[in-house]
Short mmCIF file of C-alpha atoms (C1' of nucleotides) in Angstrom, two decimals:
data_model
loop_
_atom_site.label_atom_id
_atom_site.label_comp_id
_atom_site.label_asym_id
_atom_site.label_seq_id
_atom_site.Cartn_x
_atom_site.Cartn_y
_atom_site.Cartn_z
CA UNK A 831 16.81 11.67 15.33
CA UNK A 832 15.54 11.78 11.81
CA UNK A 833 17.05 10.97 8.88
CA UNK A 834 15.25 10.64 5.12
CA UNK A 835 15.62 7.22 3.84
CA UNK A 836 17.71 7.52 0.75
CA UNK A 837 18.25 5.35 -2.70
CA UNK A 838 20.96 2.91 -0.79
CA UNK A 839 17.90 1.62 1.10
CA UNK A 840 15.13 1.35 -1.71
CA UNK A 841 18.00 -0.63 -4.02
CA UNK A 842 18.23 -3.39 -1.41
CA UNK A 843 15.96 -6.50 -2.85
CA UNK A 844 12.45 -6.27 -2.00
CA UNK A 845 12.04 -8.99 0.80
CA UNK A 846 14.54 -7.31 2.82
CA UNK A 847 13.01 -3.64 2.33
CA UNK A 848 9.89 -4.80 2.76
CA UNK A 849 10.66 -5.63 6.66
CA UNK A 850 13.18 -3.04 6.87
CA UNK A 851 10.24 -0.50 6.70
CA UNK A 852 7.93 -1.35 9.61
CA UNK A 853 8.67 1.33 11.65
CA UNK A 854 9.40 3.37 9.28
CA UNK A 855 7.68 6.87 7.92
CA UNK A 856 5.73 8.19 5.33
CA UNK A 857 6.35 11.67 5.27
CA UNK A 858 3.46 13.75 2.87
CA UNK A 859 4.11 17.12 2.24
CA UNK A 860 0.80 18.79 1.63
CA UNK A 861 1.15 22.39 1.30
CA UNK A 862 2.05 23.98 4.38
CA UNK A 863 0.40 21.23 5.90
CA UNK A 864 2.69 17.44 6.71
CA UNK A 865 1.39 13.99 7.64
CA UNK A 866 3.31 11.62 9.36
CA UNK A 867 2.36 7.95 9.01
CA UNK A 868 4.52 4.85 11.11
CA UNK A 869 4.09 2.08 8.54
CA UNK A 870 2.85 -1.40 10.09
CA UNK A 871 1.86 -3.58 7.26
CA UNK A 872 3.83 -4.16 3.74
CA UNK A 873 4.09 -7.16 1.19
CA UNK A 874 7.06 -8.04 -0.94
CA UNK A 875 6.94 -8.80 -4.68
CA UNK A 876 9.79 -9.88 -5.35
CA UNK A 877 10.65 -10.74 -8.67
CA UNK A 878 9.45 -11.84 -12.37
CA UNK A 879 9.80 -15.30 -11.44
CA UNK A 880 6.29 -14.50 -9.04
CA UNK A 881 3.06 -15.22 -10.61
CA UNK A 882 1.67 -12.64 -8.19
CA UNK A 883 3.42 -10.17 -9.47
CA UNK A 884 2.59 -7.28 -12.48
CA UNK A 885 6.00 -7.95 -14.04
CA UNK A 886 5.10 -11.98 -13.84
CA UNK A 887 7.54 -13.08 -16.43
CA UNK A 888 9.67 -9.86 -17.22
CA UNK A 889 5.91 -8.38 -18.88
CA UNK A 890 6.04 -4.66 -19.28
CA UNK A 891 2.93 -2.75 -20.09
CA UNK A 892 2.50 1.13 -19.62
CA UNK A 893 0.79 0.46 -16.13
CA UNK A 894 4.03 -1.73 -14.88
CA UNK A 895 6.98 0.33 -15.78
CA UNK A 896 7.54 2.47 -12.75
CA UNK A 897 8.26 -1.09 -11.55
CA UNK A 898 11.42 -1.24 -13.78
CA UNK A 899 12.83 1.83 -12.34
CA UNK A 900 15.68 1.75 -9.96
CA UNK A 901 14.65 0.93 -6.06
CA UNK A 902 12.80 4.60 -4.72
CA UNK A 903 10.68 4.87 -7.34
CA UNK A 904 6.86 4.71 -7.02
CA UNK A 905 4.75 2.58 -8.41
CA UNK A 906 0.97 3.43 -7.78
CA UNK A 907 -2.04 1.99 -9.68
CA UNK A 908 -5.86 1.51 -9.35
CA UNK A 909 -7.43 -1.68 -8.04
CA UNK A 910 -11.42 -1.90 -8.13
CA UNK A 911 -11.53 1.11 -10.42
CA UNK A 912 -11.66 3.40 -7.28
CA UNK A 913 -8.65 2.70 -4.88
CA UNK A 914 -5.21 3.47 -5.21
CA UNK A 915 -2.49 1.33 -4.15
CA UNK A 916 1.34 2.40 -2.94
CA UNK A 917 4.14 0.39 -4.29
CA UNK A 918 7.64 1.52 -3.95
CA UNK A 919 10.22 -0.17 -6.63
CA UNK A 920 13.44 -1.58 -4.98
CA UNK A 921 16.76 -3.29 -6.55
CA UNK A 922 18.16 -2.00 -9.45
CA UNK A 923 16.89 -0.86 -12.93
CA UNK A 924 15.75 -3.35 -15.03
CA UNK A 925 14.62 -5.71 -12.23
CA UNK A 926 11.07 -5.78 -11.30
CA UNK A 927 10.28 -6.01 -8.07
CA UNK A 928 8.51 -3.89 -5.76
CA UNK A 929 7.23 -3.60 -2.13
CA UNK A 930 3.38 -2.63 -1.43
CA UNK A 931 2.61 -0.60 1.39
CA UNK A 932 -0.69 -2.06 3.46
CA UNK A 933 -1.01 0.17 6.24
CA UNK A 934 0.23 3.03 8.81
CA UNK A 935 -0.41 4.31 12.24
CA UNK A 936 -1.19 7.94 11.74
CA UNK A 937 0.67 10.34 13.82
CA UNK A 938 0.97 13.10 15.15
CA UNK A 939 4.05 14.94 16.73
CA UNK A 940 2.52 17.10 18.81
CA UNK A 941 1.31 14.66 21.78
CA UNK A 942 -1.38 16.28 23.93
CA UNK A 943 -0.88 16.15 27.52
CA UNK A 944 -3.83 16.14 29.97
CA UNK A 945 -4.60 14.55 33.24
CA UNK A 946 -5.45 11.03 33.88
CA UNK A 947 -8.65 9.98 35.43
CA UNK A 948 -7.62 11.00 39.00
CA UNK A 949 -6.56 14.43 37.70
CA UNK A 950 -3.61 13.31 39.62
CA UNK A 951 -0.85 12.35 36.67
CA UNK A 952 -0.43 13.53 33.35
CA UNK A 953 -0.53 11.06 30.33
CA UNK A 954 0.47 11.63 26.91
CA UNK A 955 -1.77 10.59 24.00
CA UNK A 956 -2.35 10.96 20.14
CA UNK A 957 -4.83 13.44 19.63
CA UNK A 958 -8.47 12.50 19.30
CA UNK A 959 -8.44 14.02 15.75
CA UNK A 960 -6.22 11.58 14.57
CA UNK A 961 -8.26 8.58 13.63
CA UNK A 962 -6.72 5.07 14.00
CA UNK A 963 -8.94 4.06 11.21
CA UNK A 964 -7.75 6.34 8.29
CA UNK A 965 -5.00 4.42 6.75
CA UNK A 966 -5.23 0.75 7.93
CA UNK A 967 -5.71 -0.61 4.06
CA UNK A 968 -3.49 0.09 1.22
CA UNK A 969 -6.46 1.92 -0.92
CA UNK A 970 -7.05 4.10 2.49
CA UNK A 971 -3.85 4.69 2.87
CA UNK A 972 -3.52 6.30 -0.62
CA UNK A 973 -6.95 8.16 0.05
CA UNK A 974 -5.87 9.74 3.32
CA UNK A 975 -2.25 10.99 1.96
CA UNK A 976 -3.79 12.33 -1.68
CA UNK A 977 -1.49 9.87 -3.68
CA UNK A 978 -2.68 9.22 -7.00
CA UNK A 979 -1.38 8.58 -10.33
CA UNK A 980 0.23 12.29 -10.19
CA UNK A 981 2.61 10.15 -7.96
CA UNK A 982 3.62 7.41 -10.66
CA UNK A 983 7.39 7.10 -11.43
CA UNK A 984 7.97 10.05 -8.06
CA UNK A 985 11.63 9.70 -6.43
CA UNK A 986 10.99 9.40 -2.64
CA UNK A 987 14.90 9.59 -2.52
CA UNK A 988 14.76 13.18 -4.34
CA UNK A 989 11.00 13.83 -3.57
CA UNK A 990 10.06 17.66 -2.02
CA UNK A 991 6.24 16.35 -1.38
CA UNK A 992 6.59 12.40 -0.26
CA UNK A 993 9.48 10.62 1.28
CA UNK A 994 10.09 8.15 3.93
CA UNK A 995 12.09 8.85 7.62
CA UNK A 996 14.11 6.60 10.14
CA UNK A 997 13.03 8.15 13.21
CA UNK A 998 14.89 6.30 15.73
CA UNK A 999 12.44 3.80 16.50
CA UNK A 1000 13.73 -0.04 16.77
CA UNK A 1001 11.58 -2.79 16.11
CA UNK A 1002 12.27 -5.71 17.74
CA UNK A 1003 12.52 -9.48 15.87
CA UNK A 1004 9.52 -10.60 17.93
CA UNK A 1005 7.00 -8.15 17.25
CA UNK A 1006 7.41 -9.01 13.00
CA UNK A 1007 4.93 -11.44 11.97
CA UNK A 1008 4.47 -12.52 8.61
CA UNK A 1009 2.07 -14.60 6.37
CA UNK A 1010 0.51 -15.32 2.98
CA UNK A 1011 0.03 -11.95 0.57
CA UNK A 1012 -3.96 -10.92 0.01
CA UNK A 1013 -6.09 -11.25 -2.36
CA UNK A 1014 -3.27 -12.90 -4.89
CA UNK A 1015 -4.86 -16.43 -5.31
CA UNK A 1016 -5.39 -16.02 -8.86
CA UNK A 1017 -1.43 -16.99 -8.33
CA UNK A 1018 -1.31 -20.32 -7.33
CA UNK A 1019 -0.92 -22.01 -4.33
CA UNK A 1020 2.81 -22.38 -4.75
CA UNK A 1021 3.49 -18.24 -4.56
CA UNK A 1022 0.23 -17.53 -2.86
CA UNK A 1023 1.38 -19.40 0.02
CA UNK A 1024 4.84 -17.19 0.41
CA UNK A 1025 4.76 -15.42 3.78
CA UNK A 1026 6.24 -12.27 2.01
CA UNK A 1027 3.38 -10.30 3.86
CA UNK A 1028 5.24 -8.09 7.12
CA UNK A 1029 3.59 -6.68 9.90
CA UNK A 1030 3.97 -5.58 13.21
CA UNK A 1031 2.43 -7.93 15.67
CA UNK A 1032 -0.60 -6.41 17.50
CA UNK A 1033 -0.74 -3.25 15.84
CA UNK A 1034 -4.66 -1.66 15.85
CA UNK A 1035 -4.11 -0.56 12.48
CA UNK A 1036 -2.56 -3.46 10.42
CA UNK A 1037 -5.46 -4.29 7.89
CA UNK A 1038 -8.47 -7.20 8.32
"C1'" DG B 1066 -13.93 0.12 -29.38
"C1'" DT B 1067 -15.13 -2.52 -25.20
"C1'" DA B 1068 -15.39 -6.41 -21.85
"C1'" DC B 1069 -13.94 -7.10 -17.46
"C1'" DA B 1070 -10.87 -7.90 -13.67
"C1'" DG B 1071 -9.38 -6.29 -9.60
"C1'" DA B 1072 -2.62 -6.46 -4.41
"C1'" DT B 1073 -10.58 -3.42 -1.62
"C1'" DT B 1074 -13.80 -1.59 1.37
"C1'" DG B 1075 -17.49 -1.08 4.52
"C1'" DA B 1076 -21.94 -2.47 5.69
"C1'" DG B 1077 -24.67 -6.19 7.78
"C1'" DT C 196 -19.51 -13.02 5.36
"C1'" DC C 197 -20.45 -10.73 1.03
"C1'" DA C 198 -21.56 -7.70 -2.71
"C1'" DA C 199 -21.19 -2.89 -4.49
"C1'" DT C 200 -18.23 -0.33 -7.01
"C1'" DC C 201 -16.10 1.76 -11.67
"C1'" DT C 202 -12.09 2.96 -14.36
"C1'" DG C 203 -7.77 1.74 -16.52
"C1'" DT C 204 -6.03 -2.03 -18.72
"C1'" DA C 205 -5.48 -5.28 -22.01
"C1'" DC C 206 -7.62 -7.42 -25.00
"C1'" DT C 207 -10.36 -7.93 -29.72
#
DNA sequence: GTACAGATTGAG
DNA sequence: TCAATCTGTACT
């Protein structure tokens, strides 16, 4: 069972799409070519009320719009000159507030079956080719699924090249952890200290 | 026209 | 733990 996430999803408020994603997918449409990502890791921002976030205070600059938008918009920018970074606007128009995607588990839907070490069983496993490693940070993340600012202001609810999929799988209450947002200090202890970061507990590719 | 921050990364 | 990295942004 699949099913494409659609607007009535992204227009929920931030905090609540932000842990209604892990366990999600990131679908990228490359060509003939389609990668699959399970995302782990995400941070809310949500509001102008949060010094942490781009729209701190209803601002709007050229960079920030996308953040305006109605909820399924993206919102992608550069940090450090070099690295992208994913946001995904939620609510409704008007109301900045956005949720950042941190990480994903790459996958792949073709699992390979060989024997185990006794030659005796077979076991099912991701591919060697698919690198645990590629998309555990937001900026990878962007590298690895050739987002960049062509993507600013792109629909995922409309989108033919990048969307997001239910695909069945349930994450349970327990395995969501959650803690301060990174590298926001420049905020203030007050909103820097909001656990309004979501991941999946144990995960080898949640970031740090 | 330009100083500079920056929601990071990867090497050590 | 820490510094290299560099371009778009947001100022003057």
């Amino acid at each position: 069972m699949m099913r494409r996430l659609k607007r009535s999803f992204f227009t929920q408020p931030s905090l609540w799409v932000a842990e209604a994603l892990l366990g999600k997918y990131v679908v990228r449409k490359l060509g003939k070519k389609i990668l699959v990502g399970k995302i782990v890791e995400t941070e809310a921002y949500p509001g102008p009320y949060d010094s942490a976030s781009h729209a701190y205070g209803m601002k709007r600059t050229p960079r920030n719009l996308a953040e305006y938008l109605k909820g399924g918009h993206v919102y992608i920018y550069l940090v450090y000159g070099m690295y992208w970074q994913l946001n995904i606007a939620t609510g409704r128009a008007g109301f900045p507030e956005c949720v950042l995607i941190r990480a994903l588990e790459p996958f792949s839907d073709k699992r390979h079956a060989t024997r185990d070490k006794d030659e005796k069983n077979f076991v099912s496993h991701v591919p060697l080719s698919i690198s645990l490693n590629v998309a555990n940070g937001p900026g990878k993340l962007c590298r690895w699924l050739k987002l960049d600012k062509s993507f600013y202001g792109e629909d995922v609810a409309t989108s033919k090249r990048f969307w997001f999929e239910d695909r069945g799988a349930k994450i349970r209450q327990s395995e969501i952890a959650t803690g301060p947002r990174v590298g926001i200090d420049y905020a203030g202890p007050y909103w820097a200290k909001k656990p309004w970061r979501f991941y999946i507990r144990n995960n080898p590719c949640v970031s740090r």
